[in-house]
Coordinates of C-alpha atoms and ligand atoms in Angstrom, one line a residue:
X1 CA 22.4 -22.5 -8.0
X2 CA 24.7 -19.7 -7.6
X3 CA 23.0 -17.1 -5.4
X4 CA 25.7 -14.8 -5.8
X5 CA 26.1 -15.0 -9.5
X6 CA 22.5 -14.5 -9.8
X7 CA 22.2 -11.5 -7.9
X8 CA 25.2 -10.3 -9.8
X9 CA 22.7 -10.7 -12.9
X10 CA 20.0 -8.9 -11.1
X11 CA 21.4 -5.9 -9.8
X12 CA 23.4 -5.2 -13.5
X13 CA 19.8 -5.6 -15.4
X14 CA 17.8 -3.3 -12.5
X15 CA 20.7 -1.3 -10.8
X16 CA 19.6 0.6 -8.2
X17 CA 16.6 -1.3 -7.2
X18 CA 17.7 -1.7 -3.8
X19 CA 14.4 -3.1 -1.7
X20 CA 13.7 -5.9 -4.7
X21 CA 17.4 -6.6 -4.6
X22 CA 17.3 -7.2 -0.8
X23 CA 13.7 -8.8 -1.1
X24 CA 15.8 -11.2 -3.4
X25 CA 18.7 -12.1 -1.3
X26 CA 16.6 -13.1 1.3
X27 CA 14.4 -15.7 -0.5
X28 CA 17.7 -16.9 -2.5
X29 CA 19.6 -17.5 0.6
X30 CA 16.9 -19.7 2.4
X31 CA 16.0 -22.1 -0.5
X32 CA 19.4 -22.4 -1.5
X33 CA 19.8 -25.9 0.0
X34 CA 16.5 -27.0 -1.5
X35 CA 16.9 -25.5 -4.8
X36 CA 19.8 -27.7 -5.4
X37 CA 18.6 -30.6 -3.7
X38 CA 16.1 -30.9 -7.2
X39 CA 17.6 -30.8 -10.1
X40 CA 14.8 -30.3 -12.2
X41 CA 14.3 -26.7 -10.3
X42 CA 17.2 -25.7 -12.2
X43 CA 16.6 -27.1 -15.7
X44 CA 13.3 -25.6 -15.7
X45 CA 14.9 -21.9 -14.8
X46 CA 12.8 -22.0 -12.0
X47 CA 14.8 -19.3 -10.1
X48 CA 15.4 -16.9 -13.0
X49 CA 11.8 -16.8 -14.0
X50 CA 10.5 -16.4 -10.3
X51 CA 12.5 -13.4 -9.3
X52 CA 11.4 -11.7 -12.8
X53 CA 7.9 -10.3 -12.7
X54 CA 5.4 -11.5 -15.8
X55 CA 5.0 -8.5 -16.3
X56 CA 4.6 -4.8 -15.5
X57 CA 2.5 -1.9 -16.6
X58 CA 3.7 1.7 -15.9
X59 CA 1.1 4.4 -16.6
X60 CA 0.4 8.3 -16.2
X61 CA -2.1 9.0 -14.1
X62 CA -3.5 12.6 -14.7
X63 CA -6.4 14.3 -12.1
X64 CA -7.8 17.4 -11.7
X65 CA -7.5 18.8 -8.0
X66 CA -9.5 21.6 -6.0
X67 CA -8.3 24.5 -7.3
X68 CA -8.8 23.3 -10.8
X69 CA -5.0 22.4 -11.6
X70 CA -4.1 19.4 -13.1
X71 CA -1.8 17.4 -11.2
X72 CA 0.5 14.0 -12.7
X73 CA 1.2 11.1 -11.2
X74 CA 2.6 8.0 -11.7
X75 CA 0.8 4.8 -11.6
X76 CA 1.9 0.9 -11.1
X77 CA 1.0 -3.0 -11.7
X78 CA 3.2 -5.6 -11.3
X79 CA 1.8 -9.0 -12.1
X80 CA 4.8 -10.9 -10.5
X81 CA 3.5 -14.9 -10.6
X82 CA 0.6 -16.8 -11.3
X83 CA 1.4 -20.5 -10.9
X84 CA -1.3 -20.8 -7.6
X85 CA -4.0 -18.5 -8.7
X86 CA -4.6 -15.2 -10.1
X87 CA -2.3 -12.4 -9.1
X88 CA -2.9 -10.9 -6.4
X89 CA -2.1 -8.4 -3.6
X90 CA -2.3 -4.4 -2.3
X91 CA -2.2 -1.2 -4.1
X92 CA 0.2 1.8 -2.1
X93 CA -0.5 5.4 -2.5
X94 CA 2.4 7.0 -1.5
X95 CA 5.4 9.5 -2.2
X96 CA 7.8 7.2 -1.7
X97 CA 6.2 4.9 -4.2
X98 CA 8.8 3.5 -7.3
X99 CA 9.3 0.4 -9.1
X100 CA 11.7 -1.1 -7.0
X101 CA 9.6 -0.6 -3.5
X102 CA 6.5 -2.0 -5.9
X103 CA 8.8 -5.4 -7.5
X104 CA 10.0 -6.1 -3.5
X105 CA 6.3 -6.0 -2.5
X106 CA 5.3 -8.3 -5.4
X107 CA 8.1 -10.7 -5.0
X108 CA 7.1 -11.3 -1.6
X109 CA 3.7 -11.6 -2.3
X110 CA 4.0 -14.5 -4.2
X111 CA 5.7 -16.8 -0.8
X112 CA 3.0 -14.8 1.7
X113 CA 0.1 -15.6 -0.4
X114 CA 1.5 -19.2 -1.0
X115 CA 1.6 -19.9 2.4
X116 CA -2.1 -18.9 2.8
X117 CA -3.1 -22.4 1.2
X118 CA -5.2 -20.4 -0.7
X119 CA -5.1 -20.4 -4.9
X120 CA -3.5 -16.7 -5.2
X121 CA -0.7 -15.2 -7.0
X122 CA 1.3 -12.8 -6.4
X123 CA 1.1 -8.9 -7.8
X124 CA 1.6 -5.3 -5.9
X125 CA 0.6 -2.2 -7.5
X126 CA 0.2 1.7 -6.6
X127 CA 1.2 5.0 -7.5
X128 CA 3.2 7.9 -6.1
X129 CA 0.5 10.0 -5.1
X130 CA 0.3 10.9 -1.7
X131 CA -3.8 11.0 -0.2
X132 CA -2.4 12.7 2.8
X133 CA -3.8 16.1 3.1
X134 CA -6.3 15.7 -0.5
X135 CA -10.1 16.3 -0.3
X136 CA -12.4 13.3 -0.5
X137 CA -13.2 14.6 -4.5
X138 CA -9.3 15.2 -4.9
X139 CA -9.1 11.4 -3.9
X140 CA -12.2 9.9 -5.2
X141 CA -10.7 11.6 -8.9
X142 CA -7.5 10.4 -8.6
X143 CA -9.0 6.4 -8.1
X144 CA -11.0 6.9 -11.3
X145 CA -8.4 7.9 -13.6
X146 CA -5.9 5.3 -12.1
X147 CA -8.3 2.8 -12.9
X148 CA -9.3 4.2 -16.2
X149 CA -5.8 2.7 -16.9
X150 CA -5.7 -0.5 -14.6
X151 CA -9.2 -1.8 -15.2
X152 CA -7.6 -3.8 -18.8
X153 CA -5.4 -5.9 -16.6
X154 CA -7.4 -6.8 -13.9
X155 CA -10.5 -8.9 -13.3
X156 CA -12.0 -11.3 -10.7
X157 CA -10.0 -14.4 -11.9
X158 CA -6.9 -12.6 -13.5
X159 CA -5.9 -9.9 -10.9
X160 CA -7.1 -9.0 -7.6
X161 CA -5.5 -5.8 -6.1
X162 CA -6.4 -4.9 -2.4
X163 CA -5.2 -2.1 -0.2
X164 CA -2.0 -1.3 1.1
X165 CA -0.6 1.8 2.8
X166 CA -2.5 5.1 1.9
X167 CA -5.3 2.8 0.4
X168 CA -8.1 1.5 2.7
X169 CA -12.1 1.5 2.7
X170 CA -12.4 4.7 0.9
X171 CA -10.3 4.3 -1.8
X172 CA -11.5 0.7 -2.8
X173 CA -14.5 1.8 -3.0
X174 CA -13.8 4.7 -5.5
X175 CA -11.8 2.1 -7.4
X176 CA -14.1 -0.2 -7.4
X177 CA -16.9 2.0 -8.6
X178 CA -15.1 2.9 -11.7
X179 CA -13.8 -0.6 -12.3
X180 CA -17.7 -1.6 -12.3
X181 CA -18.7 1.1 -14.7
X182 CA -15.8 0.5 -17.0
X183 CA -16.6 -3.7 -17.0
X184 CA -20.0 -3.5 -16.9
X185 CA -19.7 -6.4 -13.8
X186 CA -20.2 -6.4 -10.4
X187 CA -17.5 -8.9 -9.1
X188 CA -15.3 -9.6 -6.4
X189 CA -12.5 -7.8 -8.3
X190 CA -11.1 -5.9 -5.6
X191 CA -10.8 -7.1 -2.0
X192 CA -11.0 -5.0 1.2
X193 CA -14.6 -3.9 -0.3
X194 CA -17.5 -2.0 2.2
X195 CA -19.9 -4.7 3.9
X196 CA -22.8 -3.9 1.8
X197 CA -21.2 -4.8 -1.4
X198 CA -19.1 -8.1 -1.2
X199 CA -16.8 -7.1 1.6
X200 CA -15.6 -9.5 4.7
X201 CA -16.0 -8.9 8.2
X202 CA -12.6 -9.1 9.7
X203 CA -11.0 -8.0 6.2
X204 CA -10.0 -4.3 7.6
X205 CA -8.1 -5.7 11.2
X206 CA -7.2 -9.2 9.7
X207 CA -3.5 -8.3 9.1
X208 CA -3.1 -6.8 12.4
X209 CA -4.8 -10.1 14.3
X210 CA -3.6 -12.3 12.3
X211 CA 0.0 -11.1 13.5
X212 CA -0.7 -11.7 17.3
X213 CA -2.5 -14.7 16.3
X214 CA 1.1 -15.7 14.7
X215 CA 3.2 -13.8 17.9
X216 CA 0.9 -16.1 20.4
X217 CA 2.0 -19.3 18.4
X218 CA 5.5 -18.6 18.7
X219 CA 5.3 -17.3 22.4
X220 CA 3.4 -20.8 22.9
X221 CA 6.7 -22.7 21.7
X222 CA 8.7 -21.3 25.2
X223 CA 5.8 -21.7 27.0
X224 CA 4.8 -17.7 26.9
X225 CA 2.1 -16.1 25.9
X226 CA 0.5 -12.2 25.4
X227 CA -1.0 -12.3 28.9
X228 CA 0.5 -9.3 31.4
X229 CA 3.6 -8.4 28.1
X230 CA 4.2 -5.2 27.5
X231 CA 3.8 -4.6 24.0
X232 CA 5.5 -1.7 21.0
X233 CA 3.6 -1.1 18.1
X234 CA 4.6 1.2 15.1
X235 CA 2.5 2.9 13.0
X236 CA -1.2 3.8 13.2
X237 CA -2.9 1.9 10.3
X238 CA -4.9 -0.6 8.5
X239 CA -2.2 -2.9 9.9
X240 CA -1.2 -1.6 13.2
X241 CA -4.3 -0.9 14.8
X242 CA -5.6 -4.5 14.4
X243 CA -2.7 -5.7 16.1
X244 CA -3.5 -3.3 19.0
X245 CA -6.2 -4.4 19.4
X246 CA -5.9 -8.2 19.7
X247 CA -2.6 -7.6 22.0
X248 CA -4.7 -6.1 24.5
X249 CA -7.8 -8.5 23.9
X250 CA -5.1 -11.2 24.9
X251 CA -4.0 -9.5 28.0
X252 CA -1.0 -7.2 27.3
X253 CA -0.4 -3.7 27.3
X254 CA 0.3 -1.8 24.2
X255 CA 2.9 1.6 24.9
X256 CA 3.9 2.3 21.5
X257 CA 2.4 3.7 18.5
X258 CA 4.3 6.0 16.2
X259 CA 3.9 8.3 12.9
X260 CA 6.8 9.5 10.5
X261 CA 7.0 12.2 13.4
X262 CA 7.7 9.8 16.2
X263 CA 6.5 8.0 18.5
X264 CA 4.1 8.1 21.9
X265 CA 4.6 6.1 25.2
X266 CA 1.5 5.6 27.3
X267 CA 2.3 3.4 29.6
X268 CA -1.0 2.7 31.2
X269 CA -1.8 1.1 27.4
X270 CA -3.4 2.0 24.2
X271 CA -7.0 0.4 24.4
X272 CA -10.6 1.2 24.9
X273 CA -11.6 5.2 24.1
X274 CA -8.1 5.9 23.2
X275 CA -8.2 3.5 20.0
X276 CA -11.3 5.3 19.0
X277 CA -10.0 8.9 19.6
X278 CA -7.1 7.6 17.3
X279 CA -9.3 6.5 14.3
X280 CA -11.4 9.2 14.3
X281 CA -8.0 11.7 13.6
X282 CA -7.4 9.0 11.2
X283 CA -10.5 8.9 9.6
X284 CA -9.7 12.9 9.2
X285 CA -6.9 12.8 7.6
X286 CA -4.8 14.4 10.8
X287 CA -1.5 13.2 12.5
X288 CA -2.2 10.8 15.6
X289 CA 0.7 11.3 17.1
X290 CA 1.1 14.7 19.1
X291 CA -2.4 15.0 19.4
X292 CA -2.8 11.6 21.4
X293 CA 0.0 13.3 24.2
X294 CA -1.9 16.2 23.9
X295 CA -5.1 14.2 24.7
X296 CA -3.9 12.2 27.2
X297 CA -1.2 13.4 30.2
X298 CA 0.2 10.2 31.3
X299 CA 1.5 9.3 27.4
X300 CA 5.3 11.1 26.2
X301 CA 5.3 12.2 22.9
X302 CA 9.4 11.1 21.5
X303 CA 10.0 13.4 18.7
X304 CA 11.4 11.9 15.6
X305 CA 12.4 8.6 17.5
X306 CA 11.4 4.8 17.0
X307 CA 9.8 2.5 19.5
X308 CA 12.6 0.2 19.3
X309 CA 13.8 2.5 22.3
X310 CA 11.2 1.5 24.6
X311 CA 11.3 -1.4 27.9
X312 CA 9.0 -4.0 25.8
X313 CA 8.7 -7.8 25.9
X314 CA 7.3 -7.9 22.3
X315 CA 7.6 -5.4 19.2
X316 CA 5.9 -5.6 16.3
X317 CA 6.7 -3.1 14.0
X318 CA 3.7 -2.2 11.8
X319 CA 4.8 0.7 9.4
X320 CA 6.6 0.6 6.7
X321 CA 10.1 -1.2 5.1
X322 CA 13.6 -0.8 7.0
X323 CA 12.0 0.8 9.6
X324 CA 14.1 -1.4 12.7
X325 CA 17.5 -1.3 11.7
X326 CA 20.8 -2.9 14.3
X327 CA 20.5 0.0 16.4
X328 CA 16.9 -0.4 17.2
X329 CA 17.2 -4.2 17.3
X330 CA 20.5 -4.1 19.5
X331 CA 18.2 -2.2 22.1
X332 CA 16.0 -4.4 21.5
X333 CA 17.9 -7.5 22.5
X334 CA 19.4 -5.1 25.5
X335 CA 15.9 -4.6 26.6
X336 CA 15.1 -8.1 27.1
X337 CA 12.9 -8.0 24.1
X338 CA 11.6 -11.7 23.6
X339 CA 9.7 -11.8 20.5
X340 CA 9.6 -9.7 17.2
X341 CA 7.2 -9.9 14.7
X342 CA 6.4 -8.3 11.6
X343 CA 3.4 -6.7 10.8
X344 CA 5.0 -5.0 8.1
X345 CA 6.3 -5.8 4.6
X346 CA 10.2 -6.2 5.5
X347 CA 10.3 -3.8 8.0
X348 CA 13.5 -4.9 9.9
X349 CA 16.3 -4.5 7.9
X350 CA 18.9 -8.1 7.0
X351 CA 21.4 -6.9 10.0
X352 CA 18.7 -6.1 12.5
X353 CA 17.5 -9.7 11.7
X354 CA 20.8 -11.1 12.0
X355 CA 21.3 -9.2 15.4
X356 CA 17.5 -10.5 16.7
X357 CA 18.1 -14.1 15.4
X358 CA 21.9 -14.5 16.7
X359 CA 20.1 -13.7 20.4
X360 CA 17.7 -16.4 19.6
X361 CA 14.7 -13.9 20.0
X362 CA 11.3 -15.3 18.4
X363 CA 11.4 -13.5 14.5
X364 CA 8.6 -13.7 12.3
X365 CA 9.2 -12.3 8.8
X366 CA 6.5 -10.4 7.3
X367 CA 5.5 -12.7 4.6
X368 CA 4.3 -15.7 7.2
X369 CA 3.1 -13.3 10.0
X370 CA 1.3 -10.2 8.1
X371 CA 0.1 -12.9 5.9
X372 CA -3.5 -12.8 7.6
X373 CA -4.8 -9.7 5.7
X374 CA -4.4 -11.2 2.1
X375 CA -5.7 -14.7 3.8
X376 CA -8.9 -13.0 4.6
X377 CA -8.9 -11.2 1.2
X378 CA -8.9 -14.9 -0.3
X379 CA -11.8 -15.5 2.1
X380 CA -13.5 -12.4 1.0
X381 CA -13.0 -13.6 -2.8
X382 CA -14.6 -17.2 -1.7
X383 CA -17.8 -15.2 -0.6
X384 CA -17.9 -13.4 -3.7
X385 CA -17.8 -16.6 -5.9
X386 CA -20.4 -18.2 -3.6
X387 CA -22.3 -14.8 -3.1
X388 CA -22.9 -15.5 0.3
X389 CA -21.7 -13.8 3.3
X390 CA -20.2 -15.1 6.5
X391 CA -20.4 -14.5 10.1
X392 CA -17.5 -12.9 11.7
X393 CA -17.1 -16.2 14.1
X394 CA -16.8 -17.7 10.9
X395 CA -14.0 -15.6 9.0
X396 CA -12.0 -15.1 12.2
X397 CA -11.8 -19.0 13.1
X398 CA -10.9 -19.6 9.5
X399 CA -8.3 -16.8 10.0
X400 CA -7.0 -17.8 12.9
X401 CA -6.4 -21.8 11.6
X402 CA -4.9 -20.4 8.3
X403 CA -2.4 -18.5 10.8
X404 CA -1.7 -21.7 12.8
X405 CA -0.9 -23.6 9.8
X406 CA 1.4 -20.8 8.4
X407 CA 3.2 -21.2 11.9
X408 CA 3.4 -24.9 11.6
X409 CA 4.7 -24.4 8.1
X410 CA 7.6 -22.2 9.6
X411 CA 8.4 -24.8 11.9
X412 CA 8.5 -27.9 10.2
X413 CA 11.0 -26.1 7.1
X414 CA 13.0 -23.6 9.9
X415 CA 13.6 -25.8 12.7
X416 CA 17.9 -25.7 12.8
X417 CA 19.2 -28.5 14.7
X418 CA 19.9 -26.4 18.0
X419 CA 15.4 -26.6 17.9
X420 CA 15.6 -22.7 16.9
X421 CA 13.2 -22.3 14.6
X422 CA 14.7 -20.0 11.8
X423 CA 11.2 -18.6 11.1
X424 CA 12.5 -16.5 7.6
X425 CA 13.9 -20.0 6.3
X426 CA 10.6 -22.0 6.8
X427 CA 8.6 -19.4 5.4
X428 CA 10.3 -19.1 2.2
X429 CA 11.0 -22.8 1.7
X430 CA 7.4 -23.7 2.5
X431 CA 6.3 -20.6 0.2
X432 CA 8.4 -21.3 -2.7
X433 CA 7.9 -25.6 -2.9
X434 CA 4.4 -24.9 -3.6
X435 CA 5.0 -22.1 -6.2
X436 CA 8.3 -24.4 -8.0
X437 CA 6.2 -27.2 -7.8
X438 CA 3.3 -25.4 -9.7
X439 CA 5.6 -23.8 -12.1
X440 CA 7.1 -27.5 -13.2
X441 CA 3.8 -28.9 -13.1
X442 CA 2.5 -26.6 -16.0
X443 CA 5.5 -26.3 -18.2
X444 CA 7.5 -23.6 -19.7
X445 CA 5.0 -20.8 -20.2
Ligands
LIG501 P1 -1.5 2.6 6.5 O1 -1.3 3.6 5.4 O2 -2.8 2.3 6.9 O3 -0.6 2.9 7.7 C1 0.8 3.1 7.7 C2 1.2 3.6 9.0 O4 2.6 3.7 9.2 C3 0.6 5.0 9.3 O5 0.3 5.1 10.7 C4 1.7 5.9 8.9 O6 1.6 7.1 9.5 C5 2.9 5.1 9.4 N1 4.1 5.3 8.6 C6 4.2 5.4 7.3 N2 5.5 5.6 7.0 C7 6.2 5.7 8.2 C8 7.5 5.9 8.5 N3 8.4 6.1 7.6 N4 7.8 5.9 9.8 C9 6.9 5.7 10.8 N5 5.6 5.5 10.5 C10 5.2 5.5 9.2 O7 -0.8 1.3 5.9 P2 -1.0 -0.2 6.3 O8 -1.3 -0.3 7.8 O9 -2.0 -0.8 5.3 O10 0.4 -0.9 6.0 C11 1.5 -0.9 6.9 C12 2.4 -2.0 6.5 O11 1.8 -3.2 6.5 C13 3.0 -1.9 5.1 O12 4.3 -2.4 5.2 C14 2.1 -2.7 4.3 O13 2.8 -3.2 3.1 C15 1.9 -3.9 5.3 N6 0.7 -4.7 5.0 C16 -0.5 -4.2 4.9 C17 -1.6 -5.0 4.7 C18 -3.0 -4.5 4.6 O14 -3.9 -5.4 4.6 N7 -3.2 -3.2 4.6 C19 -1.4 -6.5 4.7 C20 -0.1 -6.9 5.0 C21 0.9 -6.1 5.1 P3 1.1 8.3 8.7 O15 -0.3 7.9 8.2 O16 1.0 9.4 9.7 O17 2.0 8.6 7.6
LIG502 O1 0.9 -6.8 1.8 C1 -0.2 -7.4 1.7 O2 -0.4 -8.6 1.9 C2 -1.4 -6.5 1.5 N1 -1.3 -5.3 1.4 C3 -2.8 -7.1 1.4 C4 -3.0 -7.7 0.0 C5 -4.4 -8.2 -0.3 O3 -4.6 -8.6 -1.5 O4 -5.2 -8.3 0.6

């Protein structure tokens, strides 16, 4: 395997895709050695027909808002690999939302969900529109006509889309109505579902926990753990607040959260009262950020700054893509910073990665660390087949073990012989054996 020559290929037949080419390099560059080490890999194509989705539908998605205008938007599927199970993975409602940002997610999907031990694929899906500022109705119609389109392609044991960012409890369960109309079932089809209808306990924080479950395994490796750290988050969401949770549950003090605005410092913590106050101005559709300084006197509200500024022990950046780059993770390093881990999809960028991993700082990549949410999704999907519903003991300790063995995986594939553990190697060789192996096992299709 050439992995230059190959990304040669890739960026001629998608220029411009920059996030899917640099969701490429990263996986290419860590399985080189293993790649070659089997030759039938190669003969079978293995690499060209992984980093190509199966396939991908593009679709208009046309909705009436408020004022009676009809507003366009574009809407998504990318059914990336199905060796390991049915596709599967989040939908994003954003602006930013394109095909490359959509292909990146996918691709990574398909390592993340493979170190999960659970049968899933991999698939990412969404659409431009933005739910920020839109009525309830102006959402809820939206939801239905996207899945007037995506209900053909999808289905409990063919594709299982979940949420992402802009796409949480409310919006599932719009989709899900009109997916149930539409198929005339009442299946597991979409994860992240309300309790009373096949949902899991856990399912909303399990990305967020499942991340400090994967920090605290690190920190255990140098003997550390959460206990007295001090502790930047980014972001306020599905994923973020989960993790601030669970920080603080374990003893540390959380000073950072942040918005596209900036960021707030509170040093006495984020927990307790404060953690509601934010998700009710979530739940409303308001910005977090200004208001929570506002609210409380001892927090500084950092206009259009990042975290990565702040006197931390641990940083796990909870956002959005390229959202640490070598600026932030040179302060980082600066700071003493002992451990990174991403909450994120690919939120620190490849030179903030090399910066963090040349200082021998603790780096989890997205894909093993964030893995949590679409573990607990595969748990909410075992309910469903068995229709029966378990305790929330239950789907955390299951959690937590899948999150241990996702660590362990890491280890055994990243550990360099200096004992750093190259935690973006492991997770991509331990992600794509399974999938290679699956895709020679069942021939050229
Ligand atoms: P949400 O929409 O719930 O939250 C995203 C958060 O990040 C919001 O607080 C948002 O602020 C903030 N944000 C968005 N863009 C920026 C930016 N450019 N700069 C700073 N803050 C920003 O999304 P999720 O929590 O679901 O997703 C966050 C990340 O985690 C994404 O990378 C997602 O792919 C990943 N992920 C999500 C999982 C899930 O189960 N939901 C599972 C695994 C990974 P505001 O709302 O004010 O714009
Ligand atoms: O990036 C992700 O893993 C998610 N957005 C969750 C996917 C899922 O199917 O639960």
């Amino acid at each position: 395997m050439k992995v230059n020559t190959i990304l040669a290929e890739l960026e001629k037949k998608h220029p411009g895709e920059v996030e899917y080419h640099q969701a490429v390099k990263e996986v290419l560059e860590s399985i080189e050695d293993v790649y070659n080490e089997n030759p039938r890999f190669a003969k079978a194509g293995i690499l060209q027909r992984i980093i190509e989705p199966d396939r991908v539908l593009t679709f208009k998605v046309p909705w009436m808002d408020d004022q009676g205008n009809v507003q366009v938007n574009l809407g998504y599927r990318v059914q990336f690999n199905n060796a390991i199970g049915p596709y599967k993975g989040g939908l994003r409602f954003h602006p930013t939302v394109n095909l490359s940002i959509l292909k990146f997610l996918g691709f990574e999907q398909i390592f993340k969900n493979s170190l999960t031990t659970l049968p899933m694929g991999g698939g990412k899906g969404g659409s431009d529109f933005d739910p920020k500022g839109k009525s309830d109705n102006e959402v809820m119609r939206f939801c239905q006509s996207f899945m007037l389109e995506l209900w053909k392609l999808i289905g409990p044991e063919t594709d299982v889309p979940a949420g992402d960012i802009g796409v949480g409890g409310r919006e599932i369960g719009f989709l899900f109505g009109m997916y149930k109309k539409l198929a005339h079932e009442h299946t597991g089809v979409l994860t992240g579902k309300g309790l009373n209808w096949g949902g899991s306990l856990v399912r909303p924080e399990a990305t967020g926990f499942g991340c400090v479950y994967f920090a605290n395994e690190m920190l255990k490796t140098r003997n550390e753990s959460f206990m007295g750290k001090k502790v930047a988050v980014s972001g306020f969401g599905n994923v973020a607040w989960g993790a601030v949770i669970k920080a603080t549950e374990l003893g540390a003090t959380v000073v950072t959260i942040s918005g596209p605005d900036g960021y707030i410092y509170d040093p006495n913590g984020i927990s307790g009262e404060k953690i509601d106050f934010l998700l009710r101005l979530r739940a409303s559709n308001q910005d977090i950020v200004e208001p929570y300084a506002a609210e409380y006197k001892e927090a500084t509200f950092h206009k259009d700054k990042r975290p990565w500024e702040a006197m931390v022990d641990i940083a796990l950046p909870c956002a959005t893509q390229n959202e640490l780059g070598k600026e932030d993770a040179m302060n980082l390093v600066k700071n003493g910073t002992i451990c990174v881990c991403e909450g994120a999809n690919m939120p620190c960028t490849p030179e903030a990665i090399e910066v963090i991993q040349n200082a021998k700082l603790l780096f989890a990549p997205g894909k093993a660390a964030n893995a949590g949410g679409v573990a607990t999704s595969g748990l909410e999907m075992t309910q469903n087949s068995m229709k029966l519903n378990w305790n929330r003991e239950e789907v955390d300790q299951r959690l937590h073990s899948i999150m241990i063995n996702i660590h362990n995986a890491c280890v055994k594939h990243g550990t360099c012989k200096d004992g750093y553990v190259d935690y973006v190697k492991g997770a991509n060789i331990a992600g794509f054996l399974k999938v290679a192996n699956a895709m020679l096992d069942q021939g050229l299709i």
